[in-house]
XYZ file of C-alpha atoms in Angstrom:
434
model
C -104.582 6.971 80.463
C -103.857 8.462 77.022
C -101.553 10.878 78.547
C -99.668 8.168 80.288
C -99.664 6.185 77.079
C -98.182 9.341 75.325
C -95.361 9.524 77.714
C -93.976 6.342 76.763
C -94.311 6.134 72.904
C -91.693 3.322 72.565
C -94.198 0.880 74.262
C -97.062 1.778 71.753
C -97.530 -0.430 68.521
C -100.638 -0.871 66.619
C -103.002 1.226 68.528
C -101.978 -0.886 71.620
C -99.650 -0.130 74.631
C -98.009 -2.680 76.762
C -95.256 -2.955 79.533
C -92.569 -5.363 78.567
C -92.774 -8.433 80.918
C -89.502 -7.704 82.528
C -90.475 -4.080 83.244
C -93.314 -4.762 85.656
C -91.446 -3.177 88.383
C -90.750 0.007 86.579
C -91.991 3.102 88.305
C -92.388 5.014 84.875
C -95.703 3.269 84.242
C -97.590 4.652 87.298
C -100.444 6.931 86.423
C -99.154 9.935 88.328
C -100.957 12.638 86.167
C -104.454 11.139 87.225
C -105.261 12.312 90.678
C -106.048 9.536 93.199
C -104.236 6.913 90.769
C -100.672 7.618 91.686
C -100.432 4.027 92.981
C -102.139 2.618 89.828
C -99.889 1.218 87.234
C -100.843 0.861 83.546
C -99.884 -2.633 82.230
C -101.882 -2.871 78.953
C -104.210 -0.752 76.859
C -105.997 -1.473 73.417
C -107.267 1.476 71.539
C -108.610 -0.652 68.721
C -112.302 0.252 67.647
C -114.651 -1.788 65.376
C -117.695 -3.795 65.407
C -115.867 -6.531 67.459
C -112.898 -4.720 68.935
C -113.328 -2.573 71.748
C -111.093 -0.091 73.942
C -109.921 -1.559 77.318
C -107.237 -1.324 79.830
C -105.299 -3.630 82.360
C -104.118 -1.932 85.403
C -102.346 -2.783 88.703
C -104.156 -1.136 91.782
C -101.222 -1.564 94.306
C -103.596 -0.095 97.078
C -106.445 -2.468 96.520
C -103.967 -5.283 95.653
C -105.936 -5.988 92.411
C -105.392 -6.386 88.643
C -108.189 -4.406 87.060
C -109.553 -4.807 83.628
C -111.487 -1.741 82.529
C -113.681 -1.626 79.512
C -114.850 1.623 77.847
C -118.488 2.404 77.075
C -120.352 3.643 74.224
C -118.466 6.499 72.447
C -118.087 5.691 68.824
C -120.416 4.983 65.945
C -119.228 1.462 66.099
C -120.323 1.294 69.626
C -123.706 2.425 68.727
C -124.107 -0.358 66.225
C -123.013 -2.807 68.884
C -125.667 -1.482 71.309
C -128.342 -1.936 68.704
C -127.391 -5.765 68.118
C -129.702 -6.701 71.108
C -131.201 -10.017 69.899
C -130.508 -12.825 72.310
C -127.718 -15.237 71.169
C -127.324 -18.824 72.645
C -124.174 -19.493 74.637
C -123.694 -23.184 73.999
C -120.524 -22.976 72.063
C -119.022 -20.304 74.365
C -119.866 -22.474 77.486
C -117.971 -25.303 75.959
C -114.987 -23.371 75.166
C -114.956 -21.513 78.447
C -115.932 -24.354 80.874
C -119.360 -23.075 81.923
C -122.815 -24.283 81.301
C -124.013 -22.142 78.295
C -126.651 -24.403 76.840
C -130.155 -22.860 77.107
C -128.630 -19.576 78.218
C -128.771 -16.345 76.027
C -126.669 -13.125 75.881
C -126.894 -9.759 74.070
C -125.377 -10.860 70.547
C -123.488 -7.564 70.212
C -122.086 -7.617 73.735
C -121.151 -11.284 73.026
C -119.077 -10.426 69.999
C -117.175 -7.900 72.084
C -116.548 -10.053 75.085
C -115.283 -13.165 72.638
C -113.004 -10.506 70.864
C -111.407 -9.425 74.382
C -111.164 -13.115 75.647
C -109.103 -13.932 72.425
C -106.975 -10.681 72.535
C -106.090 -11.314 76.081
C -105.483 -15.051 75.669
C -103.225 -14.412 72.565
C -101.094 -11.758 74.259
C -100.904 -13.909 77.357
C -101.065 -10.653 79.540
C -103.002 -12.171 82.464
C -100.901 -15.431 82.324
C -97.741 -13.299 82.631
C -99.081 -10.782 85.351
C -100.228 -13.772 87.662
C -97.055 -15.949 86.893
C -94.816 -17.203 89.595
C -92.256 -14.573 90.407
C -94.573 -11.569 89.111
C -95.027 -8.948 91.677
C -98.726 -9.318 91.272
C -98.914 -12.930 91.245
C -101.282 -12.961 94.547
C -103.360 -10.086 93.500
C -107.092 -10.455 92.952
C -108.604 -9.930 89.609
C -111.315 -7.403 88.963
C -113.350 -6.466 85.814
C -115.182 -3.242 85.542
C -117.021 -1.168 82.845
C -119.735 1.373 82.311
C -122.648 1.336 80.044
C -121.706 -0.954 76.930
C -118.455 -1.584 78.485
C -120.225 -2.934 81.814
C -122.085 -5.567 79.622
C -118.898 -6.583 78.066
C -117.076 -6.857 81.323
C -119.926 -9.193 82.512
C -119.461 -11.684 79.574
C -115.676 -11.584 79.738
C -115.867 -12.290 83.626
C -118.150 -15.339 82.692
C -115.862 -16.562 80.277
C -112.767 -16.452 82.300
C -114.129 -17.344 85.705
C -113.075 -20.869 85.313
C -109.241 -19.950 85.342
C -109.859 -17.144 88.003
C -112.560 -18.361 90.293
C -111.963 -15.223 92.827
C -112.421 -12.784 90.113
C -115.141 -10.001 90.828
C -116.905 -7.901 88.237
C -118.564 -4.536 88.820
C -120.752 -3.424 86.048
C -121.804 0.267 86.334
C -124.993 1.200 84.659
C -125.055 -1.850 82.283
C -127.679 -2.257 79.543
C -130.939 -3.706 80.579
C -130.692 -6.863 78.228
C -127.252 -8.682 78.697
C -128.184 -12.105 80.246
C -131.503 -14.470 80.353
C -132.804 -14.524 83.858
C -131.309 -17.918 84.976
C -127.831 -16.836 83.952
C -128.449 -13.473 85.631
C -129.142 -15.352 88.794
C -126.012 -17.721 88.297
C -123.893 -14.668 87.971
C -124.908 -13.048 91.416
C -121.971 -14.840 93.209
C -119.317 -12.587 91.086
C -121.189 -9.938 89.456
C -122.611 -6.659 91.051
C -124.391 -3.880 88.786
C -124.996 -0.528 89.776
C -127.855 1.722 88.572
C -128.299 5.176 89.221
C -131.865 6.446 89.946
C -133.925 7.009 86.849
C -130.909 5.871 84.207
C -132.653 4.900 81.052
C -129.981 2.498 79.736
C -130.339 -0.326 82.427
C -134.098 -0.236 81.550
C -133.433 -0.475 77.739
C -134.564 -3.903 76.573
C -136.627 -5.079 73.797
C -139.362 -6.078 76.035
C -139.510 -2.825 77.849
C -139.482 -0.859 74.508
C -142.353 -3.109 73.463
C -144.182 -2.431 76.546
C -143.688 1.316 76.078
C -145.102 1.008 72.537
C -148.082 -0.847 73.666
C -148.985 1.525 76.384
C -148.626 4.320 73.972
C -150.916 2.671 71.546
C -153.521 1.817 74.340
C -153.376 5.344 75.531
C -154.220 6.739 71.876
C -157.249 4.566 71.953
C -158.343 6.176 75.302
C -157.953 9.765 73.826
C -161.409 11.474 73.610
C -160.365 14.726 72.045
C -158.645 15.614 68.527
C -154.979 14.535 68.498
C -153.739 17.908 67.417
C -155.172 19.343 70.560
C -153.616 16.631 72.628
C -150.047 17.083 71.328
C -150.477 20.880 71.575
C -151.325 20.617 75.262
C -148.657 18.158 75.970
C -146.069 20.891 75.475
C -147.714 23.045 78.255
C -146.324 23.115 81.866
C -148.662 20.970 84.244
C -148.078 21.218 87.830
C -148.851 18.308 90.222
C -152.311 19.747 91.402
C -153.577 19.801 87.702
C -152.204 16.493 86.531
C -155.263 14.429 87.476
C -157.606 16.908 86.205
C -155.941 17.261 82.791
C -155.746 13.406 82.429
C -159.335 13.137 83.168
C -160.255 15.848 80.608
C -158.581 13.975 77.758
C -158.684 10.319 78.586
C -161.343 7.781 78.872
C -161.490 5.492 81.595
C -159.410 2.057 80.539
C -162.964 0.145 80.908
C -164.758 2.903 78.652
C -162.368 2.449 75.689
C -164.296 1.713 72.546
C -163.658 -1.679 71.233
C -165.606 -1.340 67.903
C -163.435 1.289 66.080
C -161.126 0.504 63.050
C -158.123 1.695 65.226
C -158.726 -0.809 68.007
C -159.407 -3.651 65.631
C -156.088 -2.907 63.922
C -154.428 -2.617 67.392
C -155.724 -6.234 68.149
C -154.503 -7.530 64.716
C -151.032 -6.058 65.461
C -150.806 -7.628 68.798
C -151.731 -10.920 67.658
C -149.087 -10.730 64.823
C -146.467 -9.997 67.461
C -147.610 -12.633 69.947
C -147.509 -15.095 66.947
C -144.018 -14.084 65.933
C -142.658 -14.254 69.389
C -143.934 -17.672 69.948
C -142.645 -18.922 66.450
C -138.956 -17.607 67.191
C -138.268 -18.557 70.839
C -134.555 -17.084 70.609
C -135.815 -13.645 69.977
C -138.516 -13.629 72.538
C -136.303 -14.612 75.414
C -136.193 -11.882 77.758
C -132.639 -10.440 78.895
C -132.015 -8.577 82.059
C -129.355 -6.725 84.214
C -126.847 -9.342 85.312
C -125.632 -10.139 88.900
C -126.648 -8.505 91.990
C -128.137 -5.052 91.522
C -127.467 -2.085 93.807
C -129.956 0.901 92.987
C -128.666 4.373 94.019
C -131.849 6.039 94.974
C -131.701 9.956 94.995
C -133.864 10.584 98.275
C -134.150 14.459 97.912
C -134.475 14.498 94.151
C -131.828 17.035 93.541
C -128.729 14.690 93.609
C -127.579 15.671 97.155
C -128.013 12.486 98.969
C -128.364 8.924 97.501
C -129.137 5.741 99.590
C -128.199 2.399 97.978
C -130.190 -0.800 98.256
C -130.410 -4.368 96.874
C -132.926 -4.165 93.918
C -134.748 -6.907 92.238
C -134.647 -7.463 88.350
C -138.289 -6.631 88.048
C -137.821 -3.185 89.134
C -136.297 -2.245 85.910
C -139.042 -3.797 83.558
C -140.314 -0.325 82.552
C -138.835 2.654 80.949
C -139.216 5.687 83.082
C -139.488 8.929 81.052
C -138.078 11.789 83.202
C -135.868 14.871 82.913
C -133.018 13.157 84.203
C -133.223 9.677 82.576
C -130.245 10.639 80.143
C -128.172 12.740 82.800
C -128.241 9.842 85.212
C -126.033 7.794 82.916
C -123.283 9.961 83.152
C -120.077 8.107 84.641
C -118.449 11.194 86.258
C -121.195 12.049 88.727
C -121.419 8.330 89.449
C -118.013 8.169 90.617
C -118.592 11.117 93.265
C -121.800 9.565 94.426
C -120.043 6.236 95.168
C -117.256 8.119 96.925
C -119.656 9.914 99.092
C -121.638 6.917 100.186
C -118.388 5.164 100.823
C -119.199 1.816 99.340
C -115.762 0.810 99.449
C -115.657 0.954 103.129
C -118.784 -1.161 103.363
C -117.379 -3.837 101.004
C -116.231 -6.728 103.181
C -113.639 -8.894 101.202
C -113.351 -11.335 104.067
C -116.961 -12.457 104.005
C -117.432 -13.851 100.421
C -117.362 -10.546 99.015
C -120.707 -9.480 100.888
C -121.803 -5.832 101.681
C -121.509 -4.678 105.153
C -123.667 -1.680 105.600
C -123.989 0.978 108.363
C -127.429 1.687 109.574
C -127.737 4.968 107.356
C -126.635 3.180 104.262
C -128.394 -0.304 104.927
C -129.450 -1.985 101.782
C -133.021 -3.416 101.967
C -134.054 -6.391 100.057
C -137.494 -5.653 98.577
C -139.623 -8.938 98.417
C -142.356 -7.152 96.421
C -141.242 -8.410 93.099
C -144.430 -7.921 91.103
C -144.602 -5.767 88.057
C -146.444 -2.484 88.201
C -147.039 -0.076 85.347
C -148.498 3.348 85.454
C -149.041 5.527 82.472
C -149.291 9.190 83.015
C -150.238 11.505 80.061
C -148.913 14.741 81.316
C -145.522 14.630 82.956
C -145.300 17.237 85.907
C -141.873 16.943 87.488
C -140.000 17.988 84.060
C -141.326 21.540 83.881
C -141.467 22.144 80.149
C -139.554 19.048 79.077
C -142.665 17.203 77.853
C -142.192 18.042 74.326
C -138.792 16.514 74.378
C -140.022 13.325 76.045
C -142.905 12.885 73.672
C -140.498 13.154 70.728
C -138.080 10.528 72.273
C -141.094 8.166 72.814
C -142.161 8.884 69.200
C -138.524 7.854 68.085
C -138.416 4.886 70.240
C -141.575 3.534 68.612
C -140.445 4.147 65.126
C -137.249 2.437 66.056
C -139.083 -0.416 67.630
C -140.921 -1.089 64.222
C -137.652 -1.124 62.372
C -136.073 -3.693 64.870
C -139.108 -5.705 64.351
C -138.723 -5.836 60.505
C -142.091 -3.852 60.219
C -145.594 -4.918 60.682
C -149.026 -4.420 59.148
C -150.417 -2.189 61.885
C -150.057 1.007 59.860
C -150.802 0.691 56.237
C -152.255 2.338 53.167
C -154.017 1.023 50.317
C -152.815 2.093 46.701
C -155.385 2.976 44.165
C -154.787 1.090 40.860
C -156.083 2.205 37.428
C -156.663 -0.281 34.696
C -158.449 0.780 31.586
C -159.662 3.842 33.181
C -161.306 1.813 36.061
C -160.080 2.660 39.557
C -160.144 0.059 42.363
C -158.505 -0.606 45.811
C -155.965 -3.393 45.380
C -155.060 -5.178 48.550
C -151.951 -6.614 46.960
C -150.268 -3.177 47.000
C -150.775 -2.795 50.832
C -147.562 -1.563 52.317
C -146.416 -2.343 55.760
């Protein structure tokens, strides 16, 4: 899109690009330099970047007969800051303004701020109003909103905000964050939002509740360790095959029921858990769990080498834990996802005549999994990653530290300073540092 904009500098103003409304039929604005998009016309693009402002574009796909709003994902430092603003924010005010029931519903606060900015920017510029106006070549086109990663979350909230004006719109969220909407709003959005998750992608599994669960499992695992910790972290860097996994875990871990409960560490762990529980109860908004919005299509790598993917309808509880694997970062890349979707031909399986349902061939049949209970399994030594264990353990450590920062600290870890008064030394509890 940047190359297409560069070709028409007279239409660029204040980091935006827009076709004059009387030039919608102008052939100069097709994306001819992008392979496969020769029939797509760029109508508007905003390159503004900030805590609220985000990069997005509006295009006309003349093959699909759709106006497409595309939202960029995380790329700048400002995007990272927005990603980290993951506390739930109530939607009453937004619901009243956009004519949907927002009372009692919550959204990722950073994503909500971006969605509100896009909503106001599009409304102020009257872009959609002009595109769908009588006499426009696109007045009978459908409206589709898409995005990847952070952009997928922004696409979801924008779709929810403008759906009362465009009830036929569809939103496709590619690998969105795992903490966009509360469960009730996620269920409501199933009629117009479809989310895609690729195999072990970590971003759709990143949610405060999942990070807390990973932290708790890590602390519980430390309580089960029966060898010196320096030996444990030394062994974690070694390559372990499948045959040796159970034996190695048995050598370093106690059985869960054999974990000693009378140690100072375990008592501190219980105190920490009680503090977190009390804090969650006292602040209902921050304890509201957020999930992936809409219906979810999970692209499962059958052979484990990326050669063949099978899509199936997934339930939200399947993403209630963070999977630490070698590919958890690489599975979030957008370019391979495009190739995967082309190979499984979801566009041919999509039936727009039957309430936007999915029509699957036998080999690509999506299976609804009714087994919705949450299962967790902690493996001390990861075997499939072949030497990546040290990197993964570092990621876990960083995640735990970030979790403490997000939760404003706690008294799980502390030290007592020794205070000297008149030559007399004593431990002063008031100097305890959380």
